[in-house]
Amino acid sequence: MKMLSIGLLCMSAVASLFPARNHPPDPKMIIGPNILASRDGNFPHVELMIAANPKNKKNLLGAAMTMTRADGGLACKTYATFDGGYSWHDSVFLEQVTFGGADPQVAFSPHGTAYFAALARVKDEHGRTRSALHFYRSEDGGRSWSRPADLGYSYDHPQIAVDHTVGHFAGRIYIGVLYGRDYSLGVFRSDDDGHTFVGPVKVLDGKGIGVNVSTLMVLSDGTLVMTYGDFQIDPAKRKTARESSAWLVTSKDGGVTFSTPTKIATSNTPADEDPSFRLGTFHAYAADSRSSRYRDRLYTAWTDFNSAKPRVVFSYSADAGKSWKEPKPVDATAPEAATQFQPAVAVNEQGIVGVMWFDTRGLKNDDSEYHAFFTASVDGGESFLPPARLSSAPSLRWGGGNLAYSPSAWAPSAGTQRITFLSAAQRFSNGGDYMGLTADAGGVFHPFWADGRTGTFQAWTSLVRVGLSAEPLASTNAVLTLTGPGAATVVQQERSEVSLTDKIQLVMDPTTYDPATRELQLPIRLKNLSDQPIYKPITVQVKVFGSGMGDLLKDKSPLILNATNGQPRDGATFDYSSALRDLEALEPQGQTEAMVWRFKLTDPLRTPDMHINVTGFVLRNR
């Protein structure tokens, strides 16, 4: 009887760890800490893109338009990470700084070569400012870049796709462009890893109705899919135009010839003078070219204006774009007063669809603030999980940094010059025409969005795991041990609280200081320098204030205004458990979100050092 009881106990413990196959657990979304990717200055970053290296799940490449030119205007930059999104390296491009630029695009080859394409505002032989298309390569994941391939000028809105299949066109690079006075759509292609290009091959022209490239995608058999939207080209008619349609064409021969267009959907759009005008962006698309169950299913999301407030809706095609499901909201639970806009879509290798968008729910009704939200579908777009908030602080669309002008001078024709008054809030109040979302080689989603929590759009990111497991294996504290035929024992690994002062690095985000109140706000992240997970609670304690070898300047110690335990000076503690978001543990090389430490300075010119100690929990007997 005793042996039977032990056996039943073990079986019960095992069952709690491994649910029965006929009752699978509900899918879960695990959202990690918000990470500031752009640490290059307090200027707006808009129109973000991101791509994942198929050969290295820790290597991601982002890009943004930035207001960084010394003489005003925009320049594109890239941001590369090699630790899964926790720290980022930014790159400056001479041609972008010299001429200015727009419309950044990033991608990877099947072998891990990084690609970056962008427009550059060069002057032609007649002194006119034109939009040249430059293409760059990086063989080290985005740390350094080649000189650009110059594809010529008079192009707009480039979009890039790479064939990651094993078919006849494997590795081929495609760049879709808008060009010419007749608003033609064309496609460049490269078969030598981006060293040279052919094109553009003309796909179609607007024929009096404007068209613009939305996205390029490649299906599992190498079929190239090019999507585009139409719009009213006549400025007078555009003021009252209320409809726009999304279309696609395909190429079975690697971008040499194209099919006749197929309509995806027609939707209402706001007029130019409508306050919602800047919320109407391009359709976002993704293609599932890897999973077994939903392979070659196409997905799209866009901002719909049929309701009193804009809503993000979603549709999919199960027949490679020939027909599309009736659009439906990605989030039917949205409050009536909320505005939704700026969707992005991605598919991971398991066929899970992720959708990100901006949402004003719970914030001011004047739409001056927004949060980033995320949801996912594990059944091919038929249904979505309850949405979760990505951003840990609201973005301020009309913040001071976004309202600051970055004027630029340019020459539309010989003998003329103009000064364009441009601010991020004026032209990019939605963060730009698109946001970034990708899935890495391990299936983790990486959103990359324009976040204005400081009053200036910066590039922020996070990680989202979607599936049946709430945590990575390293974060569990239960181990199943097989001791013999039919025998199983669950060993509960205990955790010990230890000092982590030499295993944690403090990472500082940009600070703010108010001279009137003498309040200093210091955002501090914790980075795990060890080779093992660190479990909650993770606590930082202020031991003492004092510079030099003793208590120099101790009488100038600031007051701590928001310690977790309420202490104002020595002995104050900050609990970083909430800064891990949904994660149970801080993984090796991982970072928490920034907790903002608030101080009231005694003397703004003389503040002593702050001595700290960090404690947390690790598994015993590792």
Tab-separated table of N, CA and C in Angstrom, residues 17 27-28 54 106 109 143 198 215 221 235 238 244 263 268 295 312 381 392 406 413 439 441 447 466 476 514 622:
chain	number	residue	atom	x	y	z
A	17	LEU	N	3.077	18.363	-14.429
A	17	LEU	CA	4.091	18.946	-15.301
A	17	LEU	C	3.788	18.705	-16.765
A	27	PRO	N	-2.889	28.009	-25.239
A	27	PRO	CA	-1.692	28.746	-25.671
A	27	PRO	C	-1.494	29.988	-24.801
A	28	LYS	N	-0.242	30.360	-24.633
A	28	LYS	CA	0.090	31.505	-23.802
A	28	LYS	C	0.986	32.461	-24.573
A	54	PRO	N	18.451	34.036	-40.244
A	54	PRO	CA	18.005	32.642	-40.160
A	54	PRO	C	19.080	31.696	-39.632
A	106	VAL	N	15.365	46.336	-44.420
A	106	VAL	CA	16.399	45.400	-43.977
A	106	VAL	C	15.953	43.974	-44.264
A	109	SER	N	20.028	37.217	-46.046
A	109	SER	CA	20.078	36.124	-47.013
A	109	SER	C	19.901	34.801	-46.282
A	143	ARG	N	27.352	44.744	-38.159
A	143	ARG	CA	28.375	45.539	-37.466
A	143	ARG	C	29.041	46.530	-38.414
A	198	VAL	N	19.471	43.670	-61.571
A	198	VAL	CA	18.823	43.818	-62.871
A	198	VAL	C	17.469	44.475	-62.632
A	215	THR	N	4.169	45.406	-49.887
A	215	THR	CA	5.092	44.392	-49.371
A	215	THR	C	5.429	43.420	-50.483
A	221	ASP	N	7.366	27.689	-52.842
A	221	ASP	CA	7.826	27.206	-54.148
A	221	ASP	C	8.603	28.268	-54.921
A	235	PRO	N	-4.846	65.712	-56.782
A	235	PRO	CA	-4.912	66.364	-55.464
A	235	PRO	C	-6.295	66.885	-55.120
A	238	ARG	N	-8.460	63.934	-54.303
A	238	ARG	CA	-7.993	63.205	-53.124
A	238	ARG	C	-8.590	63.783	-51.844
A	244	SER	N	-9.938	53.003	-50.900
A	244	SER	CA	-8.668	52.526	-51.422
A	244	SER	C	-8.731	51.013	-51.455
A	263	LYS	N	-7.613	41.557	-56.603
A	263	LYS	CA	-7.982	42.450	-55.504
A	263	LYS	C	-8.030	41.683	-54.188
A	268	ASN	N	-12.427	51.851	-46.485
A	268	ASN	CA	-12.598	53.294	-46.369
A	268	ASN	C	-11.319	53.924	-45.835
A	295	ARG	N	1.184	26.235	-44.538
A	295	ARG	CA	2.191	26.693	-45.502
A	295	ARG	C	1.540	27.439	-46.665
A	312	VAL	N	-8.165	48.030	-36.190
A	312	VAL	CA	-7.293	47.137	-36.941
A	312	VAL	C	-8.072	45.873	-37.275
A	381	GLY	N	-5.029	32.100	-38.336
A	381	GLY	CA	-5.796	33.326	-38.513
A	381	GLY	C	-7.277	33.190	-38.265
A	392	SER	N	5.305	49.236	-21.655
A	392	SER	CA	5.131	49.417	-20.218
A	392	SER	C	4.866	50.870	-19.848
A	406	SER	N	12.882	69.962	-37.626
A	406	SER	CA	14.170	69.663	-38.253
A	406	SER	C	14.062	70.088	-39.711
A	413	SER	N	14.015	71.897	-58.630
A	413	SER	CA	14.416	72.091	-60.026
A	413	SER	C	15.580	73.076	-60.050
A	439	ALA	N	10.029	37.311	-36.591
A	439	ALA	CA	10.186	36.141	-35.732
A	439	ALA	C	11.564	35.556	-35.985
A	441	ALA	N	14.851	32.678	-35.549
A	441	ALA	CA	14.971	31.270	-35.937
A	441	ALA	C	14.459	30.327	-34.860
A	447	PRO	N	8.954	42.592	-31.783
A	447	PRO	CA	8.397	43.853	-32.268
A	447	PRO	C	9.448	44.955	-32.171
A	466	VAL	N	5.147	32.689	-27.885
A	466	VAL	CA	3.770	32.231	-28.015
A	466	VAL	C	3.787	30.720	-28.143
A	476	THR	N	12.419	26.586	-15.459
A	476	THR	CA	11.615	25.712	-14.619
A	476	THR	C	12.421	25.260	-13.409
A	514	ASP	N	14.803	68.059	-13.579
A	514	ASP	CA	13.989	69.265	-13.514
A	514	ASP	C	14.662	70.244	-12.558
A	622	ARG	N	23.965	23.758	-8.990
A	622	ARG	CA	24.173	23.842	-10.431
A	622	ARG	C	25.645	23.668	-10.747
